[in-house]
Amino acid sequence: AKPVTEAGKPVAPIGRGRKARWVALAFVPSSLMLSLTTYLSSEVASTPLLWVFPLTLYLLTFTLVFARRRLIAHSFLLRIFPIGVIALTLLLTMRATNPFFLLALVHLGMFFVAAMVCHGEIANDRPDAEHLTEYYLWMSIGGVLGGIFNALVAPLVFNSIAEYPLVLVAACFLIVKTVSGEENRFRRWLDFVLPLGLAGLTFALIYAVPRLRGVTPQLAHALIFAPPVLACFFLSERRLRFAVGVACIFLASFFYAGETGKVLFSDRSFYGVHRVTLDPEGKYYLLIHGTTVHGMQSVEREENPIPLSYYHPRGPAGEFFYRMRNRLDGPVAAIGMGVGALAAYGKEGQDWTFYEIDPVVVELAKSSDFFDYYAKSRANLEVVLGDGRLSLGAETDGKFQLIIVDAFSSDVIPIHLLTREALALYVQKLRSDGVILFHISNRHFDLKPILADLSLDAGLVCFHRDGTYVAPTAEAEGKDPS
């Protein structure tokens, strides 16, 4: 028997198109929440509990749109959505990472608007009571599919966090309303021609701007992407035209190498995106995680490669090993591997153990395709794959003369390696004459007072070496601030 209403009338079935729209409108906020979390934690700053903020906003939007009285008008959110898309597109194409808190507010604010509009569209399309069970089922399916796409599909298909701009484009296609007007072939033709023109403009600027004299990398990003992104706003009166325009700009932006140079290798793991690039001058290979350079080596192969970047012989790390050259002969533990540059300071017969959580990093450091510090080290090297703190905990107490904490997620040291309990573990695994060496170079946080307080609490002596000033001659030799 067919379902009937309380009045005894047959219930009209819901069309497939309407169901598909419910799924899509639920899919986009779910995927966007996970994409934003991944992007902020790997490309901007790896901050504990950062995932709480997108999740809170995601759940809050359900409460607000299904409330009896809405606090924010749906029509207002529809009007400001294209403005938010333009702002976010500009930040993503310019690869902005500072200031962190302002960037996080923009990303979170845009996510809130997009989720409010998507969930608001679903709420506005709520069916009669007889179909509510089916309605909530399709909505739930959309949310689940968003999670599956980000957690399982995206890491296998993309070698960058491409799902973030991709879902943003999908949101534009679903949310932006086409201003009423006469539909004709010419208008539909312009829906594709104008976005392609924006892509052509972006490619032209990518070619021309870096060749201008006196243009800094930051200014180059602005000059390349600001004009086409701002021009894209004038396409927002038509849904398809705006969505395709945003997509074309994102596609063109992937072809801009920027100050880090041409991408030679890119891979993605659970812990983020790793790229090996050749710097614009063709002198160095760079390993980049997120937006941070994690090591570099000269293109010219040397018998005894010189550590560069943060590990330069005239930098803090090089000075440490020079001063300890006659005292340091015992086993060394290094949490974090990077390109393996520190292995170049290893001595003949000395035992070094690298603890690295990311298999992609281990593969790059050991393959010798771009970096051969590991292969040419004089020390006896071993790599333990897994969380550094847990792996170190399994070692014999008092084993190491030196423990190096050099683990980063993009630009931030994982916080669980900087706690009181972590320091107690390091001391437990250290010899009585041992030293713990922390690498705290950072764009977002000042970790010096934290380590000073930890060392005071543990009864240790703490020294800080600031190598943030780099002379132009040293910079030309591959030395970076550290």
Tab-separated table of C-alpha atoms in Angstrom:
chain	number	residue	atom	x	y	z
A	1	ALA	CA	0.000	0.000	0.000
A	2	LYS	CA	1.170	3.525	-0.781
A	3	PRO	CA	1.833	5.882	2.175
A	4	VAL	CA	-0.933	8.384	2.890
A	5	THR	CA	-1.193	11.636	4.874
A	6	GLU	CA	-3.309	12.069	7.992
A	7	ALA	CA	-6.099	13.320	5.750
A	8	GLY	CA	-5.976	10.062	3.834
A	9	LYS	CA	-4.455	11.526	0.671
A	10	PRO	CA	-1.539	9.737	-1.059
A	11	VAL	CA	1.903	11.145	-0.272
A	12	ALA	CA	3.599	12.561	-3.356
A	13	PRO	CA	7.058	11.019	-3.826
A	14	ILE	CA	10.168	13.214	-3.684
A	15	GLY	CA	12.042	13.578	-6.962
A	16	ARG	CA	15.587	12.381	-7.448
A	17	GLY	CA	16.828	15.876	-8.231
A	18	ARG	CA	15.586	17.192	-4.903
A	19	LYS	CA	17.210	14.310	-3.035
A	20	ALA	CA	20.480	14.854	-4.883
A	21	ARG	CA	20.413	18.538	-3.937
A	22	TRP	CA	19.960	17.640	-0.243
A	23	VAL	CA	22.956	15.311	-0.467
A	24	ALA	CA	25.098	17.915	-2.235
A	25	LEU	CA	24.172	20.706	0.169
A	26	ALA	CA	25.092	18.462	3.126
A	27	PHE	CA	28.252	17.170	1.409
A	28	VAL	CA	29.826	20.608	0.864
A	29	PRO	CA	29.900	21.868	4.513
A	30	SER	CA	31.092	18.480	5.785
A	31	SER	CA	33.928	18.324	3.262
A	32	LEU	CA	34.705	22.023	3.678
A	33	MET	CA	35.044	21.600	7.452
A	34	LEU	CA	37.589	18.794	7.069
A	35	SER	CA	39.421	20.587	4.244
A	36	LEU	CA	39.731	23.740	6.332
A	37	THR	CA	41.011	21.772	9.326
A	38	THR	CA	43.631	20.021	7.187
A	39	TYR	CA	44.686	23.260	5.517
A	40	LEU	CA	45.049	25.292	8.711
A	41	SER	CA	46.863	22.550	10.626
A	42	SER	CA	49.323	21.662	7.856
A	43	GLU	CA	49.702	24.789	5.718
A	44	VAL	CA	49.400	27.557	8.340
A	45	ALA	CA	50.076	26.311	11.885
A	46	SER	CA	49.901	22.932	13.619
A	47	THR	CA	48.041	24.012	16.748
A	48	PRO	CA	46.567	21.600	19.321
A	49	LEU	CA	42.759	21.308	19.261
A	50	LEU	CA	42.523	23.556	16.193
A	51	TRP	CA	39.957	21.121	14.791
A	52	VAL	CA	37.539	22.126	17.559
A	53	PHE	CA	36.785	25.510	15.964
A	54	PRO	CA	35.614	24.290	12.517
A	55	LEU	CA	33.633	21.480	14.147
A	56	THR	CA	31.958	23.890	16.579
A	57	LEU	CA	30.972	26.242	13.772
A	58	TYR	CA	29.703	23.301	11.704
A	59	LEU	CA	27.400	22.108	14.482
A	60	LEU	CA	26.366	25.665	15.344
A	61	THR	CA	25.085	26.266	11.812
A	62	PHE	CA	22.587	23.394	12.194
A	63	THR	CA	21.281	24.952	15.396
A	64	LEU	CA	20.935	28.386	13.833
A	65	VAL	CA	19.269	27.417	10.546
A	66	PHE	CA	16.741	25.024	12.111
A	67	ALA	CA	15.832	27.428	14.925
A	68	ARG	CA	12.275	28.789	15.000
A	69	ARG	CA	13.652	32.293	14.588
A	70	ARG	CA	16.823	32.823	12.596
A	71	LEU	CA	19.355	35.253	14.040
A	72	ILE	CA	21.017	35.875	10.651
A	73	ALA	CA	18.905	36.417	7.542
A	74	HIS	CA	19.509	33.872	4.805
A	75	SER	CA	19.312	36.573	2.133
A	76	PHE	CA	22.119	38.519	3.852
A	77	LEU	CA	24.384	35.462	3.887
A	78	LEU	CA	23.693	34.877	0.192
A	79	ARG	CA	24.798	38.440	-0.589
A	80	ILE	CA	28.071	38.278	1.339
A	81	PHE	CA	29.009	34.753	0.220
A	82	PRO	CA	30.646	35.872	-3.093
A	83	ILE	CA	32.655	38.504	-1.195
A	84	GLY	CA	33.937	35.816	1.164
A	85	VAL	CA	34.823	33.555	-1.759
A	86	ILE	CA	36.855	36.347	-3.361
A	87	ALA	CA	38.729	37.032	-0.099
A	88	LEU	CA	39.452	33.337	0.454
A	89	THR	CA	40.508	32.762	-3.165
A	90	LEU	CA	42.968	35.631	-2.884
A	91	LEU	CA	44.478	34.215	0.332
A	92	LEU	CA	44.778	30.699	-1.083
A	93	THR	CA	46.325	31.741	-4.393
A	94	MET	CA	48.759	34.092	-2.629
A	95	ARG	CA	49.641	31.245	-0.183
A	96	ALA	CA	49.364	33.651	2.736
A	97	THR	CA	50.477	32.287	6.124
A	98	ASN	CA	50.783	35.410	8.287
A	99	PRO	CA	49.406	36.776	10.537
A	100	PHE	CA	48.041	33.427	11.688
A	101	PHE	CA	45.138	34.608	13.839
A	102	LEU	CA	43.814	37.008	11.197
A	103	LEU	CA	44.083	34.320	8.511
A	104	ALA	CA	42.349	31.787	10.725
A	105	LEU	CA	39.493	34.241	11.340
A	106	VAL	CA	39.030	34.803	7.592
A	107	HIS	CA	39.030	31.070	6.825
A	108	LEU	CA	36.717	30.233	9.726
A	109	GLY	CA	34.416	33.153	8.923
A	110	MET	CA	34.096	32.101	5.293
A	111	PHE	CA	33.445	28.510	6.321
A	112	PHE	CA	30.718	29.673	8.703
A	113	VAL	CA	28.992	31.666	5.934
A	114	ALA	CA	29.218	28.769	3.451
A	115	ALA	CA	27.918	26.224	5.972
A	116	MET	CA	25.118	28.576	7.041
A	117	VAL	CA	23.989	29.068	3.445
A	118	CYS	CA	24.177	25.357	2.550
A	119	HIS	CA	22.362	24.233	5.670
A	120	GLY	CA	19.964	27.155	5.291
A	121	GLU	CA	19.084	26.001	1.769
A	122	ILE	CA	18.413	22.521	3.148
A	123	ALA	CA	16.266	23.921	5.956
A	124	ASN	CA	14.286	26.070	3.515
A	125	ASP	CA	13.567	22.979	1.415
A	126	ARG	CA	12.257	20.900	4.322
A	127	PRO	CA	9.412	18.619	3.114
A	128	ASP	CA	6.151	17.702	4.792
A	129	ALA	CA	6.229	15.669	7.989
A	130	GLU	CA	5.556	12.434	6.074
A	131	HIS	CA	8.965	12.763	4.355
A	132	LEU	CA	11.063	13.987	7.286
A	133	THR	CA	12.693	10.612	7.984
A	134	GLU	CA	13.836	10.354	4.370
A	135	TYR	CA	14.872	14.006	4.430
A	136	TYR	CA	17.182	13.576	7.408
A	137	LEU	CA	18.528	10.323	5.979
A	138	TRP	CA	19.638	11.994	2.727
A	139	MET	CA	21.124	14.876	4.677
A	140	SER	CA	23.118	12.420	6.796
A	141	ILE	CA	24.308	10.571	3.702
A	142	GLY	CA	25.657	13.849	2.293
A	143	GLY	CA	27.605	14.530	5.492
A	144	VAL	CA	29.054	11.004	5.519
A	145	LEU	CA	30.079	11.257	1.869
A	146	GLY	CA	31.875	14.522	2.628
A	147	GLY	CA	33.885	12.778	5.332
A	148	ILE	CA	34.660	9.789	3.098
A	149	PHE	CA	35.811	12.076	0.286
A	150	ASN	CA	38.248	13.961	2.509
A	151	ALA	CA	39.515	11.081	4.615
A	152	LEU	CA	39.806	8.333	2.003
A	153	VAL	CA	39.540	9.671	-1.545
A	154	ALA	CA	41.419	12.987	-1.454
A	155	PRO	CA	44.705	11.639	0.027
A	156	LEU	CA	44.814	8.968	-2.689
A	157	VAL	CA	43.836	11.178	-5.625
A	158	PHE	CA	45.569	14.492	-4.830
A	159	ASN	CA	49.209	15.198	-3.973
A	160	SER	CA	48.213	18.536	-2.426
A	161	ILE	CA	45.261	19.804	-0.383
A	162	ALA	CA	43.324	20.331	-3.600
A	163	GLU	CA	40.026	19.347	-1.992
A	164	TYR	CA	39.802	22.717	-0.246
A	165	PRO	CA	39.562	24.894	-3.403
A	166	LEU	CA	37.646	22.122	-5.175
A	167	VAL	CA	34.868	22.063	-2.576
A	168	LEU	CA	34.899	25.856	-2.471
A	169	VAL	CA	34.125	25.854	-6.207
A	170	ALA	CA	31.356	23.306	-5.588
A	171	ALA	CA	29.915	25.629	-2.938
A	172	CYS	CA	29.888	28.472	-5.476
A	173	PHE	CA	27.991	26.306	-7.935
A	174	LEU	CA	25.414	25.291	-5.324
A	175	ILE	CA	24.968	28.565	-3.474
A	176	VAL	CA	25.371	31.515	-5.844
A	177	LYS	CA	22.068	32.608	-7.333
A	178	THR	CA	21.839	33.594	-10.987
A	179	VAL	CA	20.336	37.068	-11.330
A	180	SER	CA	17.157	36.837	-13.340
A	181	GLY	CA	17.441	37.926	-16.919
A	182	GLU	CA	16.861	36.762	-20.446
A	183	GLU	CA	18.603	33.456	-21.117
A	184	ASN	CA	20.184	33.164	-24.531
A	185	ARG	CA	23.020	31.397	-26.272
A	186	PHE	CA	25.312	34.428	-25.999
A	187	ARG	CA	25.014	34.575	-22.196
A	188	ARG	CA	25.647	30.864	-21.853
A	189	TRP	CA	28.647	31.215	-24.145
A	190	LEU	CA	30.042	33.986	-21.929
A	191	ASP	CA	29.711	31.692	-18.898
A	192	PHE	CA	32.806	29.902	-20.186
A	193	VAL	CA	34.599	32.534	-22.259
A	194	LEU	CA	34.920	35.109	-19.446
A	195	PRO	CA	36.372	32.597	-16.923
A	196	LEU	CA	38.831	31.396	-19.554
A	197	GLY	CA	39.819	35.022	-20.048
A	198	LEU	CA	40.568	35.270	-16.314
A	199	ALA	CA	42.740	32.148	-16.593
A	200	GLY	CA	44.570	33.705	-19.541
A	201	LEU	CA	45.118	36.921	-17.586
A	202	THR	CA	46.489	34.926	-14.635
A	203	PHE	CA	48.887	32.993	-16.876
A	204	ALA	CA	50.064	36.237	-18.489
A	205	LEU	CA	50.752	37.788	-15.098
A	206	ILE	CA	52.530	34.626	-13.931
A	207	TYR	CA	54.861	34.994	-16.900
A	208	ALA	CA	55.361	38.774	-16.766
A	209	VAL	CA	55.466	39.820	-13.096
A	210	PRO	CA	58.504	37.743	-11.962
A	211	ARG	CA	60.514	39.391	-14.743
A	212	LEU	CA	59.956	42.874	-13.324
A	213	ARG	CA	62.898	44.363	-11.465
A	214	GLY	CA	62.724	45.013	-7.746
A	215	VAL	CA	59.580	42.927	-7.175
A	216	THR	CA	59.635	41.030	-3.879
A	217	PRO	CA	58.009	37.570	-3.692
A	218	GLN	CA	55.148	38.945	-1.574
A	219	LEU	CA	54.499	41.794	-4.012
A	220	ALA	CA	54.713	39.391	-6.952
A	221	HIS	CA	51.958	37.230	-5.455
A	222	ALA	CA	49.745	40.286	-5.035
A	223	LEU	CA	50.384	41.629	-8.540
A	224	ILE	CA	49.724	38.243	-10.130
A	225	PHE	CA	46.570	37.136	-8.341
A	226	ALA	CA	44.810	40.260	-7.061
A	227	PRO	CA	43.665	41.564	-10.508
A	228	PRO	CA	42.032	38.324	-11.786
A	229	VAL	CA	40.546	37.445	-8.382
A	230	LEU	CA	38.983	40.902	-7.952
A	231	ALA	CA	37.744	40.798	-11.558
A	232	CYS	CA	36.099	37.456	-10.794
A	233	PHE	CA	33.740	39.204	-8.382
A	234	PHE	CA	31.969	40.815	-11.349
A	235	LEU	CA	31.042	37.338	-12.577
A	236	SER	CA	29.100	36.569	-9.391
A	237	GLU	CA	25.733	37.488	-10.922
A	238	ARG	CA	25.664	34.121	-12.658
A	239	ARG	CA	26.164	30.846	-10.823
A	240	LEU	CA	28.044	28.887	-13.501
A	241	ARG	CA	30.155	31.833	-14.616
A	242	PHE	CA	31.337	32.591	-11.080
A	243	ALA	CA	32.081	28.954	-10.173
A	244	VAL	CA	34.035	28.353	-13.401
A	245	GLY	CA	35.891	31.657	-12.925
A	246	VAL	CA	37.049	30.701	-9.434
A	247	ALA	CA	38.042	27.233	-10.688
A	248	CYS	CA	40.079	28.705	-13.576
A	249	ILE	CA	42.024	30.988	-11.232
A	250	PHE	CA	42.817	28.099	-8.884
A	251	LEU	CA	43.973	25.949	-11.803
A	252	ALA	CA	46.218	28.703	-13.119
A	253	SER	CA	47.693	29.285	-9.643
A	254	PHE	CA	49.085	25.725	-9.576
A	255	PHE	CA	51.451	26.693	-12.387
A	256	TYR	CA	53.076	29.477	-10.368
A	257	ALA	CA	56.231	28.198	-8.700
A	258	GLY	CA	56.779	31.303	-6.577
A	259	GLU	CA	59.928	31.977	-4.599
A	260	THR	CA	60.448	28.255	-3.865
A	261	GLY	CA	60.993	27.367	-7.529
A	262	LYS	CA	59.932	24.557	-9.855
A	263	VAL	CA	58.289	21.516	-8.249
A	264	LEU	CA	60.238	18.335	-9.027
A	265	PHE	CA	58.443	15.960	-6.667
A	266	SER	CA	55.221	16.101	-4.681
A	267	ASP	CA	53.631	13.524	-2.432
A	268	ARG	CA	51.002	13.509	0.256
A	269	SER	CA	50.807	11.427	3.390
A	270	PHE	CA	48.627	11.458	6.480
A	271	TYR	CA	50.954	14.107	7.897
A	272	GLY	CA	50.770	16.602	5.057
A	273	VAL	CA	52.074	17.490	1.614
A	274	HIS	CA	55.798	17.288	0.808
A	275	ARG	CA	57.292	18.983	-2.223
A	276	VAL	CA	60.840	18.972	-3.532
A	277	THR	CA	61.582	22.066	-5.602
A	278	LEU	CA	64.506	23.478	-7.531
A	279	ASP	CA	65.078	27.061	-6.422
A	280	PRO	CA	64.653	29.796	-9.096
A	281	GLU	CA	68.427	30.113	-9.524
A	282	GLY	CA	68.830	26.367	-10.041
A	283	LYS	CA	71.394	26.011	-7.227
A	284	TYR	CA	69.538	24.099	-4.502
A	285	TYR	CA	66.988	21.383	-3.940
A	286	LEU	CA	64.431	22.360	-1.285
A	287	LEU	CA	62.139	20.151	0.785
A	288	ILE	CA	58.912	21.994	1.596
A	289	HIS	CA	56.206	20.811	3.950
A	290	GLY	CA	53.152	23.021	3.889
A	291	THR	CA	54.595	26.493	3.481
A	292	THR	CA	57.894	25.865	5.248
A	293	VAL	CA	61.296	24.860	3.885
A	294	HIS	CA	62.520	21.869	5.890
A	295	GLY	CA	65.942	21.489	4.377
A	296	MET	CA	68.034	22.108	1.304
A	297	GLN	CA	71.099	20.786	-0.475
A	298	SER	CA	73.272	21.968	-3.296
A	299	VAL	CA	72.520	20.550	-6.733
A	300	GLU	CA	76.241	19.917	-7.191
A	301	ARG	CA	77.046	16.563	-5.646
A	302	GLU	CA	79.903	16.679	-3.124
A	303	GLU	CA	81.885	13.907	-1.467
A	304	ASN	CA	81.159	15.434	1.941
A	305	PRO	CA	77.987	17.509	1.495
A	306	ILE	CA	77.801	20.695	3.584
A	307	PRO	CA	74.615	21.072	5.646
A	308	LEU	CA	72.656	24.118	4.506
A	309	SER	CA	69.648	26.180	5.563
A	310	TYR	CA	69.076	25.986	9.350
A	311	TYR	CA	71.968	23.511	9.733
A	312	HIS	CA	74.686	25.613	8.098
A	313	PRO	CA	78.167	25.253	9.685
A	314	ARG	CA	78.065	28.946	10.645
A	315	GLY	CA	74.555	28.735	12.064
A	316	PRO	CA	73.496	27.700	15.600
A	317	ALA	CA	73.477	23.994	14.739
A	318	GLY	CA	76.902	24.151	13.087
A	319	GLU	CA	78.345	26.130	16.011
A	320	PHE	CA	77.003	23.563	18.468
A	321	PHE	CA	78.654	20.635	16.720
A	322	TYR	CA	81.900	22.595	16.301
A	323	ARG	CA	82.081	23.385	20.027
A	324	MET	CA	81.201	19.792	20.932
A	325	ARG	CA	83.571	18.211	18.404
A	326	ASN	CA	85.973	16.874	21.068
A	327	ARG	CA	83.289	15.891	23.590
A	328	LEU	CA	80.562	14.359	21.465
A	329	ASP	CA	81.371	10.713	20.761
A	330	GLY	CA	78.370	8.837	22.206
A	331	PRO	CA	75.046	7.774	20.652
A	332	VAL	CA	72.788	10.482	19.207
A	333	ALA	CA	68.972	10.469	18.948
A	334	ALA	CA	67.249	12.845	16.525
A	335	ILE	CA	63.477	13.275	16.650
A	336	GLY	CA	62.589	14.478	13.150
A	337	MET	CA	64.604	13.711	10.043
A	338	GLY	CA	63.913	16.317	7.380
A	339	VAL	CA	66.421	15.874	4.548
A	340	GLY	CA	68.897	14.247	6.943
A	341	ALA	CA	71.219	17.290	6.975
A	342	LEU	CA	72.238	16.768	10.609
A	343	ALA	CA	73.644	13.356	9.689
A	344	ALA	CA	76.472	15.212	7.960
A	345	TYR	CA	77.802	16.081	11.430
A	346	GLY	CA	78.043	12.407	12.396
A	347	LYS	CA	81.490	10.994	13.219
A	348	GLU	CA	83.130	7.779	12.139
A	349	GLY	CA	81.847	4.921	14.322
A	350	GLN	CA	79.218	7.087	16.040
A	351	ASP	CA	75.665	5.707	16.323
A	352	TRP	CA	72.815	7.980	15.223
A	353	THR	CA	69.104	7.055	15.463
A	354	PHE	CA	66.522	9.143	13.602
A	355	TYR	CA	62.920	8.951	14.807
A	356	GLU	CA	60.562	9.993	12.006
A	357	ILE	CA	56.793	9.608	11.857
A	358	ASP	CA	56.307	10.295	8.142
A	359	PRO	CA	57.370	7.551	5.681
A	360	VAL	CA	57.519	10.059	2.800
A	361	VAL	CA	60.226	12.038	4.630
A	362	VAL	CA	62.233	8.865	5.260
A	363	GLU	CA	61.985	7.869	1.612
A	364	LEU	CA	63.178	11.300	0.424
A	365	ALA	CA	66.097	11.446	2.864
A	366	LYS	CA	67.319	7.933	2.068
A	367	SER	CA	66.734	7.783	-1.690
A	368	SER	CA	69.617	10.126	-2.697
A	369	ASP	CA	67.585	11.387	-5.665
A	370	PHE	CA	67.720	14.934	-4.301
A	371	PHE	CA	69.386	14.738	-0.874
A	372	ASP	CA	72.348	12.496	-0.008
A	373	TYR	CA	73.307	13.681	3.489
A	374	TYR	CA	72.067	10.371	4.874
A	375	ALA	CA	73.849	8.238	2.279
A	376	LYS	CA	77.202	10.004	2.732
A	377	SER	CA	77.211	10.349	6.523
A	378	ARG	CA	80.239	8.868	8.291
A	379	ALA	CA	78.159	7.744	11.276
A	380	ASN	CA	76.237	4.508	11.700
A	381	LEU	CA	72.650	5.513	10.960
A	382	GLU	CA	69.345	3.914	11.855
A	383	VAL	CA	65.791	5.115	11.222
A	384	VAL	CA	62.882	4.247	13.511
A	385	LEU	CA	59.510	4.935	11.880
A	386	GLY	CA	56.836	6.135	14.293
A	387	ASP	CA	56.049	8.823	16.828
A	388	GLY	CA	59.375	10.109	18.170
A	389	ARG	CA	58.308	10.437	21.784
A	390	LEU	CA	56.797	6.949	21.937
A	391	SER	CA	59.722	5.371	20.080
A	392	LEU	CA	62.280	7.096	22.295
A	393	GLY	CA	60.397	5.839	25.338
A	394	ALA	CA	61.208	2.277	24.319
A	395	GLU	CA	64.973	2.929	24.399
A	396	THR	CA	67.294	2.061	27.305
A	397	ASP	CA	67.556	4.723	30.017
A	398	GLY	CA	70.781	6.744	29.959
A	399	LYS	CA	71.662	5.627	26.439
A	400	PHE	CA	72.199	8.879	24.509
A	401	GLN	CA	74.770	11.612	24.843
A	402	LEU	CA	72.765	13.945	22.596
A	403	ILE	CA	69.022	14.135	21.903
A	404	ILE	CA	67.967	16.482	19.089
A	405	VAL	CA	64.319	17.594	18.911
A	406	ASP	CA	63.885	18.780	15.334
A	407	ALA	CA	60.342	17.682	14.460
A	408	PHE	CA	58.028	20.076	12.676
A	409	SER	CA	54.569	19.973	11.148
A	410	SER	CA	54.801	22.749	8.570
A	411	ASP	CA	56.173	25.570	10.730
A	412	VAL	CA	55.291	24.330	14.215
A	413	ILE	CA	56.850	21.799	16.576
A	414	PRO	CA	54.224	19.247	17.687
A	415	ILE	CA	53.289	20.401	21.173
A	416	HIS	CA	53.481	16.932	22.739
A	417	LEU	CA	57.269	17.121	22.218
A	418	LEU	CA	57.514	20.291	24.336
A	419	THR	CA	55.714	19.310	27.528
A	420	ARG	CA	57.098	18.783	31.029
A	421	GLU	CA	56.540	15.041	30.652
A	422	ALA	CA	58.371	14.982	27.299
A	423	LEU	CA	61.390	16.763	28.793
A	424	ALA	CA	61.407	14.310	31.694
A	425	LEU	CA	61.522	11.471	29.160
A	426	TYR	CA	64.452	13.064	27.314
A	427	VAL	CA	66.382	13.444	30.561
A	428	GLN	CA	65.608	9.839	31.447
A	429	LYS	CA	67.134	8.614	28.168
A	430	LEU	CA	70.161	10.928	28.456
A	431	ARG	CA	73.606	10.185	29.862
A	432	SER	CA	74.777	12.181	32.855
A	433	ASP	CA	76.947	14.331	30.557
A	434	GLY	CA	74.213	14.594	27.919
A	435	VAL	CA	72.725	17.525	26.049
A	436	ILE	CA	69.258	18.115	24.571
A	437	LEU	CA	69.223	20.306	21.455
A	438	PHE	CA	65.916	21.923	20.410
A	439	HIS	CA	65.329	23.541	17.039
A	440	ILE	CA	62.661	26.232	17.582
A	441	SER	CA	62.729	28.321	14.375
A	442	ASN	CA	59.162	29.536	13.939
A	443	ARG	CA	57.040	32.178	12.255
A	444	HIS	CA	54.075	31.982	14.599
A	445	PHE	CA	55.161	31.262	18.170
A	446	ASP	CA	57.978	32.323	20.483
A	447	LEU	CA	59.030	29.040	22.110
A	448	LYS	CA	62.087	30.383	23.924
A	449	PRO	CA	60.291	31.325	27.203
A	450	ILE	CA	58.478	27.968	27.194
A	451	LEU	CA	61.752	26.039	27.042
A	452	ALA	CA	63.292	28.361	29.615
A	453	ASP	CA	60.448	27.620	32.053
A	454	LEU	CA	60.629	23.888	31.338
A	455	SER	CA	64.378	23.775	31.966
A	456	LEU	CA	64.001	25.758	35.189
A	457	ASP	CA	61.261	23.405	36.353
A	458	ALA	CA	63.454	20.370	35.563
A	459	GLY	CA	66.569	21.832	37.198
A	460	LEU	CA	68.484	22.060	33.931
A	461	VAL	CA	70.609	24.798	32.391
A	462	CYS	CA	69.175	26.238	29.175
A	463	PHE	CA	71.109	28.204	26.528
A	464	HIS	CA	69.565	29.996	23.559
A	465	ARG	CA	71.391	30.807	20.326
A	466	ASP	CA	69.770	33.308	17.981
A	467	GLY	CA	70.938	33.007	14.367
A	468	THR	CA	68.085	34.950	12.794
A	469	TYR	CA	70.400	37.555	11.273
A	470	VAL	CA	71.993	36.237	8.098
A	471	ALA	CA	74.483	38.346	6.158
A	472	PRO	CA	73.846	38.578	2.397
A	473	THR	CA	77.069	36.680	1.669
A	474	ALA	CA	76.021	33.834	3.977
A	475	GLU	CA	72.532	33.802	2.485
A	476	ALA	CA	74.093	33.363	-0.947
A	477	GLU	CA	75.899	30.305	0.459
A	478	GLY	CA	72.621	28.639	1.480
A	479	LYS	CA	72.344	29.757	5.103
A	480	ASP	CA	68.872	30.503	6.529
A	481	PRO	CA	67.835	32.224	9.768
A	482	SER	CA	67.472	29.788	12.677
